[in-house]
PDB file of C-alpha atoms in Angstrom:
ATOM      1  CA  UNK A 284     112.327  15.112  30.549  1.00 50.00           C
ATOM      2  CA  UNK A 285     113.326  12.853  33.437  1.00 56.00           C
ATOM      3  CA  UNK A 286     116.951  11.703  33.822  1.00 61.00           C
ATOM      4  CA  UNK A 287     117.784   9.088  31.244  1.00 61.00           C
ATOM      5  CA  UNK A 288     115.041  10.131  28.897  1.00 63.00           C
ATOM      6  CA  UNK A 289     115.714  11.738  25.515  1.00 64.00           C
ATOM      7  CA  UNK A 290     114.246  15.242  25.395  1.00 68.00           C
ATOM      8  CA  UNK A 291     114.946  16.028  21.839  1.00 76.00           C
ATOM      9  CA  UNK A 292     117.178  18.985  22.873  1.00 80.00           C
ATOM     10  CA  UNK A 293     120.881  18.141  23.375  1.00 76.00           C
ATOM     11  CA  UNK A 294     122.069  18.769  26.946  1.00 87.00           C
ATOM     12  CA  UNK A 295     125.386  20.465  27.295  1.00 91.00           C
ATOM     13  CA  UNK A 296     128.018  19.931  30.092  1.00 95.00           C
ATOM     14  CA  UNK A 297     130.769  22.459  30.330  1.00 96.00           C
ATOM     15  CA  UNK A 298     133.960  20.754  31.454  1.00 97.00           C
ATOM     16  CA  UNK A 299     137.177  22.404  32.673  1.00 97.00           C
ATOM     17  CA  UNK A 300     140.400  20.618  32.561  1.00 97.00           C
ATOM     18  CA  UNK A 301     143.245  21.836  34.777  1.00 96.00           C
ATOM     19  CA  UNK A 302     146.896  21.586  34.166  1.00 94.00           C
ATOM     20  CA  UNK A 303     148.746  22.886  37.274  1.00 91.00           C
ATOM     21  CA  UNK A 304     152.201  22.960  38.765  1.00 89.00           C
ATOM     22  CA  UNK A 305     152.386  21.740  42.276  1.00 85.00           C
ATOM     23  CA  UNK A 306     153.250  23.963  45.290  1.00 85.00           C
ATOM     24  CA  UNK A 307     155.554  22.591  48.026  1.00 80.00           C
ATOM     25  CA  UNK A 308     152.802  21.996  50.442  1.00 82.00           C
ATOM     26  CA  UNK A 309     149.419  20.203  50.397  1.00 84.00           C
ATOM     27  CA  UNK A 310     147.739  23.280  51.848  1.00 88.00           C
ATOM     28  CA  UNK A 311     148.975  25.453  49.016  1.00 90.00           C
ATOM     29  CA  UNK A 312     147.790  22.816  46.445  1.00 91.00           C
ATOM     30  CA  UNK A 313     144.383  22.600  48.158  1.00 93.00           C
ATOM     31  CA  UNK A 314     143.929  26.396  48.196  1.00 96.00           C
ATOM     32  CA  UNK A 315     144.922  26.620  44.565  1.00 96.00           C
ATOM     33  CA  UNK A 316     142.364  23.834  43.717  1.00 96.00           C
ATOM     34  CA  UNK A 317     139.573  25.590  45.545  1.00 97.00           C
ATOM     35  CA  UNK A 318     140.368  28.942  43.619  1.00 97.00           C
ATOM     36  CA  UNK A 319     140.490  27.121  40.250  1.00 97.00           C
ATOM     37  CA  UNK A 320     137.161  25.376  41.007  1.00 97.00           C
ATOM     38  CA  UNK A 321     135.591  28.727  41.835  1.00 98.00           C
ATOM     39  CA  UNK A 322     136.950  30.219  38.544  1.00 97.00           C
ATOM     40  CA  UNK A 323     135.741  27.271  36.566  1.00 97.00           C
ATOM     41  CA  UNK A 324     132.188  27.583  38.183  1.00 97.00           C
ATOM     42  CA  UNK A 325     132.262  31.379  37.253  1.00 98.00           C
ATOM     43  CA  UNK A 326     132.889  30.193  33.688  1.00 97.00           C
ATOM     44  CA  UNK A 327     129.870  27.842  33.998  1.00 96.00           C
ATOM     45  CA  UNK A 328     131.688  24.701  34.297  1.00 97.00           C
ATOM     46  CA  UNK A 329     129.938  21.801  36.047  1.00 96.00           C
ATOM     47  CA  UNK A 330     132.843  19.416  36.016  1.00 97.00           C
ATOM     48  CA  UNK A 331     136.446  20.278  36.846  1.00 97.00           C
ATOM     49  CA  UNK A 332     139.194  17.761  36.156  1.00 97.00           C
ATOM     50  CA  UNK A 333     142.531  18.003  38.035  1.00 96.00           C
ATOM     51  CA  UNK A 334     145.875  16.016  37.553  1.00 91.00           C
ATOM     52  CA  UNK A 335     145.952  12.727  39.265  1.00 87.00           C
ATOM     53  CA  UNK A 336     148.498  13.862  41.803  1.00 83.00           C
ATOM     54  CA  UNK A 337     147.055  17.266  42.496  1.00 87.00           C
ATOM     55  CA  UNK A 338     146.451  16.464  46.146  1.00 85.00           C
ATOM     56  CA  UNK A 339     149.580  14.409  46.689  1.00 78.00           C
ATOM     57  CA  UNK A 340     152.705  15.714  48.386  1.00 70.00           C
ATOM     58  CA  UNK A 341     155.116  16.958  45.682  1.00 70.00           C
ATOM     59  CA  UNK A 342     158.250  14.771  45.292  1.00 72.00           C
ATOM     60  CA  UNK A 343     161.141  15.896  47.470  1.00 75.00           C
ATOM     61  CA  UNK A 344     159.034  17.487  50.059  1.00 71.00           C
ATOM     62  CA  UNK A 345     159.130  16.161  53.730  1.00 72.00           C
ATOM     63  CA  UNK A 346     155.599  14.760  53.455  1.00 67.00           C
ATOM     64  CA  UNK A 347     156.482  12.891  50.304  1.00 69.00           C
ATOM     65  CA  UNK A 348     159.610  11.556  51.857  1.00 70.00           C
ATOM     66  CA  UNK A 349     157.615  10.266  54.840  1.00 72.00           C
ATOM     67  CA  UNK A 350     155.584   8.263  52.329  1.00 65.00           C
ATOM     68  CA  UNK A 351     158.569   7.011  50.315  1.00 65.00           C
ATOM     69  CA  UNK A 352     158.215   9.341  47.400  1.00 61.00           C
TER      70      UNK A 352
END
């Protein structure tokens, strides 16, 4: 069936939702996110959801303080 058409067979979308502690640097958080996406993909997830602030500088770090956090 074409996109938007009913095919009679339910389609499944495997979703991974991540709860993660933030590391002190954006690079560490980025690397963690990349690793977790790879793990989710290996488990057949097609969508991975991360916390809202996963790519923000953690509070109390120099980068966060530069941006008033």
